Coordinates of C-alpha atoms in Angstrom, one line a residue:
M1 CA 126.3 18.3 61.6
R2 CA 124.6 16.6 58.7
L3 CA 122.0 17.2 56.1
H4 CA 120.4 14.1 54.6
F5 CA 119.0 14.6 51.1
L6 CA 116.8 11.6 50.8
N7 CA 116.0 9.7 47.6
V8 CA 112.1 9.8 47.8
K9 CA 110.8 9.2 44.3
N10 CA 109.8 12.5 42.6
G11 CA 109.3 14.4 45.8
D12 CA 111.5 16.1 48.4
C13 CA 112.7 15.3 51.9
S14 CA 115.7 16.6 53.8
I15 CA 116.7 16.0 57.4
I16 CA 119.2 18.3 59.2
E17 CA 121.0 17.2 62.4
H18 CA 122.2 20.4 64.1
S19 CA 125.1 20.9 66.5
T20 CA 122.6 21.8 69.2
G21 CA 121.1 18.3 69.0
N22 CA 117.9 19.6 67.3
T23 CA 116.5 17.9 64.2
T24 CA 114.8 19.8 61.3
V25 CA 112.8 18.0 58.6
I26 CA 112.1 19.8 55.4
D27 CA 109.3 18.3 53.3
I28 CA 108.4 14.6 53.2
S29 CA 107.6 12.2 50.4
N30 CA 107.2 8.4 50.3
G31 CA 106.5 8.6 54.0
K32 CA 104.6 5.4 54.6
E33 CA 104.5 3.4 57.8
D34 CA 105.5 0.2 56.0
D35 CA 108.9 0.1 54.4
S36 CA 108.6 -1.2 50.8
R37 CA 112.4 -0.4 50.4
L38 CA 113.2 -3.7 52.0
L39 CA 111.5 -5.6 49.2
L40 CA 113.3 -3.6 46.6
E41 CA 116.7 -4.4 48.2
A42 CA 115.7 -8.1 48.2
L43 CA 115.0 -7.9 44.5
G44 CA 118.6 -6.6 43.9
L45 CA 117.7 -3.1 42.8
E46 CA 120.1 -1.6 45.3
S47 CA 123.2 -2.0 43.2
A48 CA 121.9 -1.2 39.7
S49 CA 124.4 0.7 37.6
Q50 CA 125.3 1.0 33.9
G51 CA 125.2 4.8 33.2
N52 CA 121.7 5.2 34.5
Y53 CA 122.2 4.2 38.1
H54 CA 118.5 3.4 38.7
Q55 CA 118.3 4.6 42.3
K56 CA 114.9 6.1 41.7
N57 CA 113.7 2.4 41.7
N58 CA 114.9 2.1 45.3
P59 CA 113.2 5.0 47.2
E60 CA 113.8 5.8 50.9
N61 CA 111.1 5.8 53.5
P62 CA 111.8 8.9 55.7
I63 CA 109.8 7.4 58.6
S64 CA 112.0 4.4 58.8
Y65 CA 115.1 6.5 58.1
L66 CA 114.4 8.8 61.1
K67 CA 113.9 5.8 63.3
N68 CA 117.2 4.4 62.2
L69 CA 118.8 7.7 63.2
N70 CA 117.3 7.1 66.6
K71 CA 115.1 10.2 66.4
K72 CA 112.1 10.5 68.6
S73 CA 111.5 14.2 68.4
I74 CA 111.7 16.9 65.7
M75 CA 112.3 20.5 66.6
R76 CA 110.7 21.8 63.4
F77 CA 109.0 20.4 60.3
I78 CA 109.2 22.9 57.4
L79 CA 106.7 22.5 54.6
T80 CA 108.3 24.5 51.8
H81 CA 104.9 24.8 49.9
P82 CA 101.6 22.9 49.8
D83 CA 102.2 20.4 46.9
M84 CA 101.4 16.8 47.7
D85 CA 104.9 15.6 46.6
H86 CA 106.2 17.6 49.5
M87 CA 103.7 16.3 52.1
D88 CA 103.4 12.6 51.1
G89 CA 103.4 10.9 54.5
L90 CA 102.7 14.0 56.6
K91 CA 100.2 12.3 58.9
A92 CA 102.5 9.3 59.5
L93 CA 105.4 11.7 60.3
F94 CA 103.5 13.4 63.0
K95 CA 102.0 10.1 64.3
N96 CA 105.5 8.6 64.8
F97 CA 107.5 11.6 66.1
S98 CA 106.9 14.5 68.5
V99 CA 107.1 17.7 66.5
A100 CA 107.5 21.0 68.4
N101 CA 107.1 23.5 65.5
F102 CA 105.5 23.5 62.1
W103 CA 106.6 26.2 59.6
N104 CA 104.0 26.9 57.0
T105 CA 103.4 29.6 54.4
K106 CA 99.8 31.0 54.4
N107 CA 98.1 29.9 51.3
N108 CA 94.6 29.4 49.9
K109 CA 95.3 26.2 47.9
T110 CA 92.6 23.6 47.5
I111 CA 92.8 20.2 45.8
P112 CA 89.7 19.1 43.9
T113 CA 90.7 15.5 43.4
F114 CA 93.2 12.8 44.5
E115 CA 92.7 10.6 41.5
Y116 CA 96.3 11.2 40.3
F117 CA 99.8 10.3 41.4
G118 CA 98.6 8.0 44.2
F119 CA 98.8 10.6 47.0
N120 CA 96.8 10.1 50.2
K121 CA 93.8 12.3 50.8
E122 CA 94.4 11.9 54.5
D123 CA 97.7 13.8 54.3
W124 CA 95.9 16.8 52.8
Q125 CA 93.1 16.6 55.4
F126 CA 95.7 16.3 58.2
Y127 CA 97.5 19.4 56.8
Q128 CA 94.3 21.4 57.2
T129 CA 94.3 20.6 60.9
L130 CA 98.0 21.4 61.3
K131 CA 97.5 24.9 59.8
K132 CA 95.4 25.7 62.8
S133 CA 97.5 24.1 65.5
T134 CA 98.7 26.3 68.4
E135 CA 100.8 23.7 70.3
N136 CA 102.2 20.3 69.7
P137 CA 103.0 21.5 67.1
K138 CA 103.0 25.2 67.2
T139 CA 102.3 26.5 63.7
L140 CA 104.4 29.4 62.6
H141 CA 103.8 31.5 59.5
L142 CA 107.3 32.8 59.0
T143 CA 108.6 35.0 56.1
D144 CA 112.0 36.5 55.3
E145 CA 111.1 39.5 57.5
N146 CA 111.1 37.7 60.9
N147 CA 113.5 34.8 60.9
H148 CA 117.3 35.3 60.4
G149 CA 119.4 32.6 61.8
E150 CA 118.1 32.3 65.3
D151 CA 116.9 28.8 64.6
D152 CA 120.0 26.6 64.3
G153 CA 121.5 28.7 61.6
L154 CA 118.5 28.6 59.3
Y155 CA 118.0 31.9 57.4
I156 CA 114.7 32.4 55.6
L157 CA 115.3 34.3 52.3
A158 CA 111.9 33.9 50.8
P159 CA 109.0 34.2 50.6
T160 CA 107.9 37.7 51.5
K161 CA 104.4 38.7 52.4
N162 CA 104.1 40.3 48.9
I163 CA 105.2 37.1 47.2
I164 CA 102.8 35.0 49.2
E165 CA 99.9 37.4 48.3
Q166 CA 100.8 37.2 44.6
A167 CA 101.1 33.4 44.6
N168 CA 97.7 33.1 46.2
R169 CA 96.2 35.4 43.6
T170 CA 97.7 33.6 40.6
G171 CA 97.5 30.0 42.0
N172 CA 101.2 29.4 41.3
Y173 CA 102.0 28.0 44.8
N174 CA 105.6 27.1 43.8
E175 CA 106.3 30.9 44.1
L176 CA 105.6 30.9 47.8
S177 CA 108.1 28.1 48.6
Y178 CA 110.5 28.7 51.5
V179 CA 114.0 29.3 50.4
I180 CA 116.3 28.6 53.3
L181 CA 120.0 29.2 53.7
W182 CA 121.6 26.9 56.4
I183 CA 125.0 28.2 57.6
T184 CA 127.0 25.8 59.7
N185 CA 130.7 26.1 60.5
G186 CA 131.0 28.7 57.8
F187 CA 129.6 26.5 55.1
K188 CA 126.5 27.7 53.2
I189 CA 123.9 25.2 52.1
M190 CA 120.7 26.4 50.3
I191 CA 117.4 24.5 50.3
S192 CA 115.1 25.8 47.6
G193 CA 111.7 24.0 47.5
D194 CA 110.0 24.6 44.2
S195 CA 110.8 28.3 44.2
E196 CA 110.5 30.2 40.9
N197 CA 111.5 33.6 39.4
L198 CA 109.7 35.9 41.8
A199 CA 111.6 34.5 44.8
W200 CA 115.0 34.4 43.1
Q201 CA 114.7 37.9 41.8
Y202 CA 113.9 39.1 45.3
I203 CA 116.8 37.1 46.8
I204 CA 119.3 38.4 44.3
E205 CA 118.1 42.0 44.7
N206 CA 118.2 41.9 48.5
Y207 CA 120.7 39.2 49.6
S208 CA 123.2 38.9 46.8
G209 CA 126.3 39.3 49.0
F210 CA 124.8 36.8 51.6
V211 CA 124.1 34.1 49.0
S212 CA 127.2 34.5 46.8
D213 CA 129.6 31.5 46.3
I214 CA 127.6 29.0 48.2
D215 CA 128.9 25.5 48.9
V216 CA 125.9 23.3 48.1
L217 CA 122.6 24.1 46.4
L218 CA 119.5 21.8 46.7
A219 CA 118.2 22.7 43.3
P220 CA 114.8 24.4 43.0
H221 CA 111.9 22.2 41.7
H222 CA 114.1 19.0 41.9
G223 CA 116.5 20.5 39.3
R224 CA 113.9 20.7 36.5
N225 CA 114.1 23.5 33.9
S226 CA 110.5 24.8 34.6
N227 CA 111.0 27.6 32.1
R228 CA 112.9 29.5 34.8
D229 CA 115.5 32.3 34.6
F230 CA 118.8 30.8 35.7
S231 CA 120.7 34.1 36.1
F232 CA 120.6 33.6 39.9
L233 CA 123.3 31.0 39.5
D234 CA 125.7 33.8 38.4
I235 CA 125.6 35.0 42.0
L236 CA 125.2 31.7 43.8
K237 CA 128.0 29.9 41.9
P238 CA 127.4 26.6 43.8
K239 CA 130.3 24.3 44.2
Y240 CA 127.9 21.3 44.3
T241 CA 124.2 21.1 43.2
L242 CA 122.0 18.2 44.4
L243 CA 119.1 17.3 42.0
G244 CA 116.1 15.2 42.8
N245 CA 114.4 12.6 40.6
A246 CA 112.9 13.6 37.3
K247 CA 113.2 12.5 33.7
S248 CA 116.7 13.4 32.4
E249 CA 115.3 15.6 29.6
H250 CA 113.6 17.7 32.3
L251 CA 116.8 18.2 34.4
E252 CA 118.9 21.2 33.7
Y253 CA 122.3 19.7 34.2
S254 CA 124.2 22.1 32.0
K255 CA 123.2 25.2 33.9
Y256 CA 124.3 23.8 37.2
K257 CA 127.4 22.2 35.9
K258 CA 128.6 25.6 34.7
Y259 CA 129.8 26.4 38.2
G260 CA 130.4 23.1 39.9
K261 CA 129.5 19.4 40.2
T262 CA 126.1 17.8 40.3
I263 CA 124.7 14.6 41.8
T264 CA 121.1 13.4 41.3
N265 CA 119.2 11.0 43.7
N266 CA 119.0 8.6 40.7
Q267 CA 122.8 8.5 40.7
G268 CA 123.7 8.6 44.4
G269 CA 120.5 7.4 46.2
N270 CA 120.5 9.1 49.5
I271 CA 123.1 11.9 49.7
I272 CA 124.6 13.2 53.0
L273 CA 126.4 16.5 53.6
E274 CA 128.5 16.1 56.7
V275 CA 130.4 19.0 58.3
D276 CA 133.3 18.2 60.5
K277 CA 136.7 19.6 61.4
D278 CA 138.1 18.8 58.0
G279 CA 135.4 20.4 55.9
L280 CA 132.1 19.6 54.2
N281 CA 132.1 15.9 53.1
I282 CA 129.8 14.6 50.3
L283 CA 128.7 11.0 51.0
I284 CA 126.4 8.9 48.9
E285 CA 124.6 5.6 49.3
N286 CA 125.2 4.0 45.9
Y287 CA 128.5 2.2 45.8
N288 CA 128.6 2.0 42.0
F289 CA 128.3 5.7 41.4
A290 CA 130.8 6.4 44.2
K291 CA 133.3 3.9 42.7
D292 CA 132.9 5.5 39.3
N293 CA 133.1 9.2 40.3
H294 CA 134.8 9.6 43.7
N295 CA 137.3 12.5 44.1
M296 CA 139.1 11.4 47.3
N297 CA 142.2 9.4 48.0
G298 CA 140.6 6.0 48.1
L299 CA 136.9 5.0 48.6
H300 CA 136.1 5.3 52.3
E301 CA 132.8 4.2 53.9
K302 CA 130.8 5.0 57.0
K303 CA 127.7 3.5 58.6
I304 CA 124.9 6.0 59.1
A305 CA 121.3 5.1 59.9
N306 CA 122.0 1.4 59.5
K307 CA 123.3 2.0 55.9
T308 CA 126.7 2.1 54.4
Y309 CA 127.7 5.5 52.8
Y310 CA 130.7 6.2 50.6
Y311 CA 132.8 9.4 50.8
M312 CA 132.6 11.1 47.3
D313 CA 134.3 14.4 47.8
I314 CA 135.1 17.1 50.3
I315 CA 134.8 20.9 50.3
S316 CA 137.5 22.5 52.4
G317 CA 136.8 25.2 54.8

């Protein structure tokens, strides 16, 4: 079983390969049908190091990555919330792969202009059609009240119907992000979208025992501070936290490092969590960061999706 935490500029994209053979994709960014990454590799940006490991300059294309994993179908695509950096390449994803189910939170978000950040208006328009789809894919508006682990060990912890209603009233759509706990082989991995204080207060009040002492946290809002209350970490106590791409002054390293280790996409490039009989392995794509920081007996490598990954660390079961 593997979770691939892809290096996709300032957005999010995670791919889960389940023991059932099903594939889950959570969010997408940099999802173009052409692969500009090949040019970046040719320019030599793949191996940049020197403290700032520069992997943000070498973003992954999730469409190409899924093809290199030999995926043709996706059991579920989960859009954590309706921000463009979480659906950048949405139309291309559904064009290239058969998607059975689409998880979406009910929202009233509108976007007045696309004259910023270079996002594609067609992705937003395609999203509007997906919201009404009844088959191929079947759109599901799930909340914490109606989905607890039946879907390949994915537990929805937030949002609730009340949180969704409040987010739609205030226009703070980060608050209605899906927060999902994936439990596999006894390991607990949490995917957080851009969730904020409403969601975390609810989760700690209702699921504190369930989410305590987790193994890996995909940090909310890419790891940015976002003026949030970090007291939820006192319960989660993640052994590892994965952070996305953002300016270093916006990433809250110190809060997450209080309980465990951290890796950013800018350091590791793509990051893989691989669960096997020995435990939960942490693999990264960037050789330089692996060489400088690995915590295993020797630096071992493995080919996945036509790329070489390096074993950084292991969490024992």
